[in-house]
Protein backbone atom coordinates (compact mmCIF):
# COMPACT_ATOMS: atom_id res chain seq x y z
CA UNK A 1 0.00 0.00 0.00
CA UNK A 2 1.23 3.48 -0.91
CA UNK A 3 0.54 4.79 2.64
CA UNK A 4 2.85 2.17 4.12
CA UNK A 5 5.64 3.19 1.75
CA UNK A 6 5.19 6.86 2.69
CA UNK A 7 5.28 5.94 6.38
CA UNK A 8 8.61 4.16 5.85
CA UNK A 9 10.15 7.46 4.74
CA UNK A 10 9.84 8.65 8.33
CA UNK A 11 12.40 6.02 9.32
CA UNK A 12 15.04 7.91 7.34
CA UNK A 13 18.19 6.27 6.00
CA UNK A 14 17.28 2.91 7.54
CA UNK A 15 14.30 2.69 5.17
CA UNK A 16 16.37 3.14 1.99
CA UNK A 17 17.04 -0.58 1.35
CA UNK A 18 13.37 -1.45 1.77
CA UNK A 19 12.31 1.46 -0.43
CA UNK A 20 14.76 0.31 -3.12
CA UNK A 21 13.16 -3.13 -3.01
CA UNK A 22 9.72 -1.51 -3.41
CA UNK A 23 10.90 0.04 -6.69
CA UNK A 24 10.62 -3.44 -8.23
CA UNK A 25 7.04 -4.17 -7.12
CA UNK A 26 4.24 -4.75 -9.61
CA UNK A 27 2.10 -1.88 -8.34
CA UNK A 28 2.70 1.41 -10.15
CA UNK A 29 1.42 3.33 -7.12
CA UNK A 30 3.85 1.53 -4.81
CA UNK A 31 6.81 2.09 -7.15
CA UNK A 32 5.98 5.79 -7.50
CA UNK A 33 5.49 6.22 -3.75
CA UNK A 34 8.72 4.34 -3.02
CA UNK A 35 10.61 6.59 -5.44
CA UNK A 36 9.21 9.74 -3.80
CA UNK A 37 10.04 8.38 -0.35
CA UNK A 38 13.52 7.32 -1.45
CA UNK A 39 14.22 10.83 -2.67
CA UNK A 40 13.13 12.25 0.67
CA UNK A 41 15.46 9.93 2.64
CA UNK A 42 18.41 9.51 0.27
CA UNK A 43 18.33 12.48 -2.12
CA UNK A 44 21.32 12.59 -4.45
CA UNK A 45 22.65 9.32 -3.04
CA UNK A 46 19.79 7.58 -4.91
CA UNK A 47 20.64 9.14 -8.28
CA UNK A 48 21.50 5.75 -9.83
CA UNK A 49 18.14 4.37 -8.69
CA UNK A 50 16.32 7.28 -10.34
CA UNK A 51 18.36 6.93 -13.53
CA UNK A 52 17.26 3.28 -13.72
CA UNK A 53 13.64 4.35 -13.18
CA UNK A 54 13.78 6.50 -16.32
CA UNK A 55 13.09 3.23 -18.15
CA UNK A 56 10.20 2.11 -15.92
CA UNK A 57 7.20 0.94 -17.99
CA UNK A 58 4.85 3.28 -16.09
CA UNK A 59 4.80 7.00 -16.88
CA UNK A 60 4.00 8.08 -13.29
CA UNK A 61 7.12 6.31 -12.02
CA UNK A 62 9.26 7.80 -14.79
CA UNK A 63 7.90 11.25 -13.92
CA UNK A 64 8.90 10.85 -10.25
CA UNK A 65 12.37 9.84 -11.46
CA UNK A 66 12.63 12.87 -13.76
CA UNK A 67 11.43 15.21 -10.99
CA UNK A 68 13.87 13.72 -8.48
CA UNK A 69 16.81 13.90 -10.87
CA UNK A 70 15.91 17.47 -11.81
CA UNK A 71 16.05 18.39 -8.12
CA UNK A 72 19.42 16.66 -7.79
CA UNK A 73 20.60 18.94 -10.59
CA UNK A 74 23.22 19.13 -13.31
CA UNK A 75 25.48 16.53 -11.72
CA UNK A 76 23.24 13.82 -13.27
CA UNK A 77 23.31 15.30 -16.79
CA UNK A 78 26.17 13.10 -18.04
CA UNK A 79 24.46 9.90 -16.93
CA UNK A 80 21.11 11.05 -18.30
CA UNK A 81 22.79 11.83 -21.63
CA UNK A 82 24.11 8.25 -21.68
CA UNK A 83 20.53 6.99 -21.23
CA UNK A 84 19.32 9.25 -24.03
CA UNK A 85 22.08 8.20 -26.41
CA UNK A 86 21.46 4.51 -25.71
CA UNK A 87 18.15 5.11 -27.47
CA UNK A 88 16.17 2.54 -25.47
CA UNK A 89 12.56 3.57 -25.02
CA UNK A 90 10.93 4.84 -22.90
CA UNK A 91 14.08 5.74 -20.98
CA UNK A 92 15.51 7.85 -23.80
CA UNK A 93 12.46 10.12 -23.87
CA UNK A 94 12.44 10.44 -20.08
CA UNK A 95 16.14 11.31 -20.13
CA UNK A 96 15.52 13.85 -22.88
CA UNK A 97 12.76 15.42 -20.81
CA UNK A 98 15.10 15.68 -17.82
CA UNK A 99 17.94 17.10 -19.88
CA UNK A 100 15.60 19.67 -21.38
CA UNK A 101 14.60 20.75 -17.87
CA UNK A 102 18.27 21.00 -16.96
CA UNK A 103 18.67 23.24 -20.03
CA UNK A 104 21.17 20.97 -21.75
CA UNK A 105 21.59 21.16 -25.53
CA UNK A 106 20.10 17.84 -26.59
CA UNK A 107 18.71 18.82 -29.99
CA UNK A 108 20.95 16.48 -32.00
CA UNK A 109 20.33 13.64 -29.54
CA UNK A 110 16.54 13.85 -29.92
CA UNK A 111 16.54 13.65 -33.74
CA UNK A 112 17.15 9.86 -33.89
CA UNK A 113 14.09 9.33 -31.67
CA UNK A 114 12.05 11.39 -34.13
CA UNK A 115 12.86 8.68 -36.70
CA UNK A 116 11.96 5.76 -34.42
CA UNK A 117 9.76 3.00 -35.82
CA UNK A 118 7.49 3.50 -32.77
CA UNK A 119 4.82 6.18 -33.25
CA UNK A 120 4.70 6.97 -29.53
CA UNK A 121 8.43 7.66 -29.51
CA UNK A 122 8.17 9.89 -32.58
CA UNK A 123 5.27 11.78 -30.99
CA UNK A 124 7.23 12.24 -27.75
CA UNK A 125 10.27 13.47 -29.66
CA UNK A 126 8.13 15.92 -31.66
CA UNK A 127 6.61 17.27 -28.42
CA UNK A 128 10.04 17.54 -26.82
CA UNK A 129 11.50 19.40 -29.79
CA UNK A 130 8.76 22.01 -29.42
CA UNK A 131 9.44 22.40 -25.71
CA UNK A 132 13.15 22.93 -26.35
CA UNK A 133 12.31 26.11 -28.27
CA UNK A 134 15.04 25.53 -30.85
CA UNK A 135 14.07 26.78 -34.30
CA UNK A 136 16.38 24.20 -35.88
CA UNK A 137 13.54 21.76 -35.18
CA UNK A 138 11.23 23.41 -37.72
CA UNK A 139 12.36 21.45 -40.79
CA UNK A 140 12.28 18.15 -38.89
CA UNK A 141 8.81 18.84 -37.54
CA UNK A 142 7.50 19.84 -40.98
CA UNK A 143 8.51 16.38 -42.23
CA UNK A 144 6.50 14.81 -39.38
CA UNK A 145 3.35 16.64 -40.51
CA UNK A 146 3.08 13.83 -43.08
CA UNK A 147 3.82 11.02 -40.61
CA UNK A 148 1.67 7.91 -40.91
CA UNK A 149 0.56 8.26 -37.26
CA UNK A 150 -2.01 10.92 -36.35
CA UNK A 151 -0.50 11.43 -32.88
CA UNK A 152 2.87 12.29 -34.45
CA UNK A 153 1.28 14.73 -36.89
CA UNK A 154 -0.62 16.39 -34.04
CA UNK A 155 2.48 16.74 -31.85
CA UNK A 156 4.51 18.09 -34.77
CA UNK A 157 1.83 20.70 -35.50
CA UNK A 158 1.62 21.66 -31.82
CA UNK A 159 5.38 22.00 -31.57
CA UNK A 160 5.53 24.15 -34.69
CA UNK A 161 2.96 26.38 -33.01
CA UNK A 162 5.09 26.57 -29.85
CA UNK A 163 8.09 27.53 -31.95
CA UNK A 164 6.11 30.22 -33.75
CA UNK A 165 7.55 28.81 -36.94
CA UNK A 166 6.29 31.30 -39.54
CA UNK A 167 8.17 29.38 -42.23
CA UNK A 168 5.99 26.35 -41.52
CA UNK A 169 2.63 28.05 -42.12
CA UNK A 170 2.27 26.76 -45.69
CA UNK A 171 3.06 23.24 -44.48
CA UNK A 172 0.51 23.53 -41.67
CA UNK A 173 -2.13 24.65 -44.18
CA UNK A 174 -1.20 21.64 -46.32
CA UNK A 175 -1.60 19.38 -43.28
CA UNK A 176 -5.10 20.80 -42.73
CA UNK A 177 -5.97 20.07 -46.35
CA UNK A 178 -4.82 16.46 -45.88
CA UNK A 179 -7.34 15.91 -43.06
PDB file of C-alpha atoms in Angstrom:
ATOM      1  CA  UNK A   1       0.000   0.000   0.000  1.00  0.00           C
ATOM      2  CA  UNK A   2       1.233   3.480  -0.909  1.00  0.00           C
ATOM      3  CA  UNK A   3       0.540   4.795   2.637  1.00  0.00           C
ATOM      4  CA  UNK A   4       2.846   2.174   4.118  1.00  0.00           C
ATOM      5  CA  UNK A   5       5.638   3.189   1.753  1.00  0.00           C
ATOM      6  CA  UNK A   6       5.194   6.864   2.695  1.00  0.00           C
ATOM      7  CA  UNK A   7       5.279   5.940   6.377  1.00  0.00           C
ATOM      8  CA  UNK A   8       8.614   4.161   5.849  1.00  0.00           C
ATOM      9  CA  UNK A   9      10.145   7.456   4.736  1.00  0.00           C
ATOM     10  CA  UNK A  10       9.836   8.653   8.327  1.00  0.00           C
ATOM     11  CA  UNK A  11      12.403   6.022   9.320  1.00  0.00           C
ATOM     12  CA  UNK A  12      15.039   7.914   7.342  1.00  0.00           C
ATOM     13  CA  UNK A  13      18.191   6.266   6.001  1.00  0.00           C
ATOM     14  CA  UNK A  14      17.276   2.912   7.544  1.00  0.00           C
ATOM     15  CA  UNK A  15      14.297   2.693   5.170  1.00  0.00           C
ATOM     16  CA  UNK A  16      16.372   3.145   1.989  1.00  0.00           C
ATOM     17  CA  UNK A  17      17.044  -0.580   1.347  1.00  0.00           C
ATOM     18  CA  UNK A  18      13.370  -1.454   1.766  1.00  0.00           C
ATOM     19  CA  UNK A  19      12.314   1.456  -0.426  1.00  0.00           C
ATOM     20  CA  UNK A  20      14.756   0.315  -3.121  1.00  0.00           C
ATOM     21  CA  UNK A  21      13.158  -3.131  -3.009  1.00  0.00           C
ATOM     22  CA  UNK A  22       9.723  -1.507  -3.407  1.00  0.00           C
ATOM     23  CA  UNK A  23      10.905   0.042  -6.693  1.00  0.00           C
ATOM     24  CA  UNK A  24      10.616  -3.441  -8.227  1.00  0.00           C
ATOM     25  CA  UNK A  25       7.037  -4.166  -7.116  1.00  0.00           C
ATOM     26  CA  UNK A  26       4.236  -4.754  -9.614  1.00  0.00           C
ATOM     27  CA  UNK A  27       2.098  -1.880  -8.343  1.00  0.00           C
ATOM     28  CA  UNK A  28       2.700   1.407 -10.147  1.00  0.00           C
ATOM     29  CA  UNK A  29       1.416   3.332  -7.123  1.00  0.00           C
ATOM     30  CA  UNK A  30       3.846   1.531  -4.812  1.00  0.00           C
ATOM     31  CA  UNK A  31       6.814   2.086  -7.149  1.00  0.00           C
ATOM     32  CA  UNK A  32       5.985   5.787  -7.503  1.00  0.00           C
ATOM     33  CA  UNK A  33       5.485   6.219  -3.752  1.00  0.00           C
ATOM     34  CA  UNK A  34       8.717   4.337  -3.023  1.00  0.00           C
ATOM     35  CA  UNK A  35      10.611   6.586  -5.440  1.00  0.00           C
ATOM     36  CA  UNK A  36       9.213   9.736  -3.805  1.00  0.00           C
ATOM     37  CA  UNK A  37      10.036   8.383  -0.347  1.00  0.00           C
ATOM     38  CA  UNK A  38      13.516   7.316  -1.454  1.00  0.00           C
ATOM     39  CA  UNK A  39      14.222  10.826  -2.669  1.00  0.00           C
ATOM     40  CA  UNK A  40      13.127  12.246   0.673  1.00  0.00           C
ATOM     41  CA  UNK A  41      15.458   9.932   2.639  1.00  0.00           C
ATOM     42  CA  UNK A  42      18.412   9.510   0.270  1.00  0.00           C
ATOM     43  CA  UNK A  43      18.331  12.479  -2.120  1.00  0.00           C
ATOM     44  CA  UNK A  44      21.319  12.590  -4.452  1.00  0.00           C
ATOM     45  CA  UNK A  45      22.652   9.319  -3.041  1.00  0.00           C
ATOM     46  CA  UNK A  46      19.793   7.581  -4.909  1.00  0.00           C
ATOM     47  CA  UNK A  47      20.636   9.141  -8.285  1.00  0.00           C
ATOM     48  CA  UNK A  48      21.496   5.754  -9.826  1.00  0.00           C
ATOM     49  CA  UNK A  49      18.136   4.367  -8.691  1.00  0.00           C
ATOM     50  CA  UNK A  50      16.322   7.280 -10.339  1.00  0.00           C
ATOM     51  CA  UNK A  51      18.359   6.929 -13.534  1.00  0.00           C
ATOM     52  CA  UNK A  52      17.263   3.281 -13.715  1.00  0.00           C
ATOM     53  CA  UNK A  53      13.640   4.351 -13.185  1.00  0.00           C
ATOM     54  CA  UNK A  54      13.777   6.502 -16.323  1.00  0.00           C
ATOM     55  CA  UNK A  55      13.093   3.226 -18.145  1.00  0.00           C
ATOM     56  CA  UNK A  56      10.200   2.111 -15.919  1.00  0.00           C
ATOM     57  CA  UNK A  57       7.204   0.943 -17.986  1.00  0.00           C
ATOM     58  CA  UNK A  58       4.851   3.275 -16.090  1.00  0.00           C
ATOM     59  CA  UNK A  59       4.802   7.001 -16.883  1.00  0.00           C
ATOM     60  CA  UNK A  60       3.996   8.081 -13.286  1.00  0.00           C
ATOM     61  CA  UNK A  61       7.118   6.306 -12.015  1.00  0.00           C
ATOM     62  CA  UNK A  62       9.265   7.798 -14.792  1.00  0.00           C
ATOM     63  CA  UNK A  63       7.900  11.245 -13.915  1.00  0.00           C
ATOM     64  CA  UNK A  64       8.904  10.846 -10.253  1.00  0.00           C
ATOM     65  CA  UNK A  65      12.374   9.835 -11.458  1.00  0.00           C
ATOM     66  CA  UNK A  66      12.626  12.874 -13.762  1.00  0.00           C
ATOM     67  CA  UNK A  67      11.426  15.208 -10.993  1.00  0.00           C
ATOM     68  CA  UNK A  68      13.869  13.719  -8.482  1.00  0.00           C
ATOM     69  CA  UNK A  69      16.812  13.900 -10.872  1.00  0.00           C
ATOM     70  CA  UNK A  70      15.912  17.466 -11.810  1.00  0.00           C
ATOM     71  CA  UNK A  71      16.053  18.389  -8.121  1.00  0.00           C
ATOM     72  CA  UNK A  72      19.418  16.659  -7.793  1.00  0.00           C
ATOM     73  CA  UNK A  73      20.601  18.939 -10.586  1.00  0.00           C
ATOM     74  CA  UNK A  74      23.222  19.132 -13.312  1.00  0.00           C
ATOM     75  CA  UNK A  75      25.484  16.529 -11.722  1.00  0.00           C
ATOM     76  CA  UNK A  76      23.241  13.824 -13.270  1.00  0.00           C
ATOM     77  CA  UNK A  77      23.306  15.296 -16.790  1.00  0.00           C
ATOM     78  CA  UNK A  78      26.167  13.096 -18.038  1.00  0.00           C
ATOM     79  CA  UNK A  79      24.462   9.897 -16.929  1.00  0.00           C
ATOM     80  CA  UNK A  80      21.106  11.053 -18.304  1.00  0.00           C
ATOM     81  CA  UNK A  81      22.786  11.831 -21.630  1.00  0.00           C
ATOM     82  CA  UNK A  82      24.111   8.248 -21.681  1.00  0.00           C
ATOM     83  CA  UNK A  83      20.529   6.986 -21.227  1.00  0.00           C
ATOM     84  CA  UNK A  84      19.324   9.253 -24.028  1.00  0.00           C
ATOM     85  CA  UNK A  85      22.078   8.200 -26.414  1.00  0.00           C
ATOM     86  CA  UNK A  86      21.462   4.508 -25.708  1.00  0.00           C
ATOM     87  CA  UNK A  87      18.148   5.113 -27.466  1.00  0.00           C
ATOM     88  CA  UNK A  88      16.168   2.543 -25.470  1.00  0.00           C
ATOM     89  CA  UNK A  89      12.558   3.571 -25.021  1.00  0.00           C
ATOM     90  CA  UNK A  90      10.926   4.839 -22.900  1.00  0.00           C
ATOM     91  CA  UNK A  91      14.082   5.744 -20.985  1.00  0.00           C
ATOM     92  CA  UNK A  92      15.511   7.845 -23.801  1.00  0.00           C
ATOM     93  CA  UNK A  93      12.461  10.119 -23.871  1.00  0.00           C
ATOM     94  CA  UNK A  94      12.442  10.442 -20.081  1.00  0.00           C
ATOM     95  CA  UNK A  95      16.141  11.310 -20.126  1.00  0.00           C
ATOM     96  CA  UNK A  96      15.524  13.853 -22.882  1.00  0.00           C
ATOM     97  CA  UNK A  97      12.757  15.419 -20.806  1.00  0.00           C
ATOM     98  CA  UNK A  98      15.099  15.676 -17.822  1.00  0.00           C
ATOM     99  CA  UNK A  99      17.945  17.104 -19.883  1.00  0.00           C
ATOM    100  CA  UNK A 100      15.602  19.674 -21.384  1.00  0.00           C
ATOM    101  CA  UNK A 101      14.597  20.749 -17.870  1.00  0.00           C
ATOM    102  CA  UNK A 102      18.265  21.000 -16.964  1.00  0.00           C
ATOM    103  CA  UNK A 103      18.666  23.237 -20.034  1.00  0.00           C
ATOM    104  CA  UNK A 104      21.172  20.973 -21.753  1.00  0.00           C
ATOM    105  CA  UNK A 105      21.589  21.164 -25.530  1.00  0.00           C
ATOM    106  CA  UNK A 106      20.098  17.836 -26.595  1.00  0.00           C
ATOM    107  CA  UNK A 107      18.706  18.817 -29.985  1.00  0.00           C
ATOM    108  CA  UNK A 108      20.946  16.477 -31.996  1.00  0.00           C
ATOM    109  CA  UNK A 109      20.327  13.638 -29.544  1.00  0.00           C
ATOM    110  CA  UNK A 110      16.540  13.849 -29.921  1.00  0.00           C
ATOM    111  CA  UNK A 111      16.542  13.645 -33.735  1.00  0.00           C
ATOM    112  CA  UNK A 112      17.146   9.858 -33.888  1.00  0.00           C
ATOM    113  CA  UNK A 113      14.088   9.326 -31.674  1.00  0.00           C
ATOM    114  CA  UNK A 114      12.051  11.395 -34.128  1.00  0.00           C
ATOM    115  CA  UNK A 115      12.860   8.676 -36.699  1.00  0.00           C
ATOM    116  CA  UNK A 116      11.963   5.762 -34.421  1.00  0.00           C
ATOM    117  CA  UNK A 117       9.755   3.000 -35.824  1.00  0.00           C
ATOM    118  CA  UNK A 118       7.491   3.504 -32.765  1.00  0.00           C
ATOM    119  CA  UNK A 119       4.818   6.181 -33.249  1.00  0.00           C
ATOM    120  CA  UNK A 120       4.700   6.968 -29.527  1.00  0.00           C
ATOM    121  CA  UNK A 121       8.432   7.657 -29.506  1.00  0.00           C
ATOM    122  CA  UNK A 122       8.168   9.893 -32.583  1.00  0.00           C
ATOM    123  CA  UNK A 123       5.271  11.785 -30.987  1.00  0.00           C
ATOM    124  CA  UNK A 124       7.229  12.237 -27.752  1.00  0.00           C
ATOM    125  CA  UNK A 125      10.265  13.470 -29.660  1.00  0.00           C
ATOM    126  CA  UNK A 126       8.130  15.923 -31.660  1.00  0.00           C
ATOM    127  CA  UNK A 127       6.607  17.266 -28.415  1.00  0.00           C
ATOM    128  CA  UNK A 128      10.040  17.536 -26.823  1.00  0.00           C
ATOM    129  CA  UNK A 129      11.501  19.402 -29.795  1.00  0.00           C
ATOM    130  CA  UNK A 130       8.761  22.013 -29.421  1.00  0.00           C
ATOM    131  CA  UNK A 131       9.437  22.401 -25.714  1.00  0.00           C
ATOM    132  CA  UNK A 132      13.151  22.932 -26.354  1.00  0.00           C
ATOM    133  CA  UNK A 133      12.310  26.108 -28.269  1.00  0.00           C
ATOM    134  CA  UNK A 134      15.039  25.530 -30.852  1.00  0.00           C
ATOM    135  CA  UNK A 135      14.068  26.775 -34.298  1.00  0.00           C
ATOM    136  CA  UNK A 136      16.378  24.201 -35.882  1.00  0.00           C
ATOM    137  CA  UNK A 137      13.538  21.756 -35.179  1.00  0.00           C
ATOM    138  CA  UNK A 138      11.235  23.409 -37.716  1.00  0.00           C
ATOM    139  CA  UNK A 139      12.360  21.454 -40.788  1.00  0.00           C
ATOM    140  CA  UNK A 140      12.283  18.151 -38.894  1.00  0.00           C
ATOM    141  CA  UNK A 141       8.806  18.841 -37.541  1.00  0.00           C
ATOM    142  CA  UNK A 142       7.499  19.840 -40.975  1.00  0.00           C
ATOM    143  CA  UNK A 143       8.506  16.379 -42.231  1.00  0.00           C
ATOM    144  CA  UNK A 144       6.505  14.808 -39.383  1.00  0.00           C
ATOM    145  CA  UNK A 145       3.347  16.639 -40.513  1.00  0.00           C
ATOM    146  CA  UNK A 146       3.085  13.830 -43.083  1.00  0.00           C
ATOM    147  CA  UNK A 147       3.821  11.022 -40.606  1.00  0.00           C
ATOM    148  CA  UNK A 148       1.669   7.906 -40.914  1.00  0.00           C
ATOM    149  CA  UNK A 149       0.559   8.260 -37.255  1.00  0.00           C
ATOM    150  CA  UNK A 150      -2.014  10.917 -36.350  1.00  0.00           C
ATOM    151  CA  UNK A 151      -0.504  11.427 -32.880  1.00  0.00           C
ATOM    152  CA  UNK A 152       2.868  12.293 -34.446  1.00  0.00           C
ATOM    153  CA  UNK A 153       1.276  14.730 -36.890  1.00  0.00           C
ATOM    154  CA  UNK A 154      -0.620  16.388 -34.036  1.00  0.00           C
ATOM    155  CA  UNK A 155       2.483  16.736 -31.845  1.00  0.00           C
ATOM    156  CA  UNK A 156       4.510  18.089 -34.772  1.00  0.00           C
ATOM    157  CA  UNK A 157       1.830  20.703 -35.496  1.00  0.00           C
ATOM    158  CA  UNK A 158       1.622  21.662 -31.823  1.00  0.00           C
ATOM    159  CA  UNK A 159       5.382  21.998 -31.569  1.00  0.00           C
ATOM    160  CA  UNK A 160       5.528  24.151 -34.693  1.00  0.00           C
ATOM    161  CA  UNK A 161       2.959  26.382 -33.010  1.00  0.00           C
ATOM    162  CA  UNK A 162       5.091  26.571 -29.851  1.00  0.00           C
ATOM    163  CA  UNK A 163       8.087  27.528 -31.949  1.00  0.00           C
ATOM    164  CA  UNK A 164       6.113  30.220 -33.749  1.00  0.00           C
ATOM    165  CA  UNK A 165       7.548  28.810 -36.942  1.00  0.00           C
ATOM    166  CA  UNK A 166       6.292  31.302 -39.538  1.00  0.00           C
ATOM    167  CA  UNK A 167       8.171  29.380 -42.231  1.00  0.00           C
ATOM    168  CA  UNK A 168       5.987  26.346 -41.517  1.00  0.00           C
ATOM    169  CA  UNK A 169       2.626  28.047 -42.123  1.00  0.00           C
ATOM    170  CA  UNK A 170       2.270  26.764 -45.694  1.00  0.00           C
ATOM    171  CA  UNK A 171       3.055  23.237 -44.481  1.00  0.00           C
ATOM    172  CA  UNK A 172       0.507  23.526 -41.675  1.00  0.00           C
ATOM    173  CA  UNK A 173      -2.135  24.646 -44.184  1.00  0.00           C
ATOM    174  CA  UNK A 174      -1.199  21.640 -46.317  1.00  0.00           C
ATOM    175  CA  UNK A 175      -1.600  19.379 -43.283  1.00  0.00           C
ATOM    176  CA  UNK A 176      -5.095  20.804 -42.733  1.00  0.00           C
ATOM    177  CA  UNK A 177      -5.970  20.071 -46.351  1.00  0.00           C
ATOM    178  CA  UNK A 178      -4.817  16.457 -45.877  1.00  0.00           C
ATOM    179  CA  UNK A 179      -7.336  15.909 -43.055  1.00  0.00           C
TER     180      UNK A 179
END
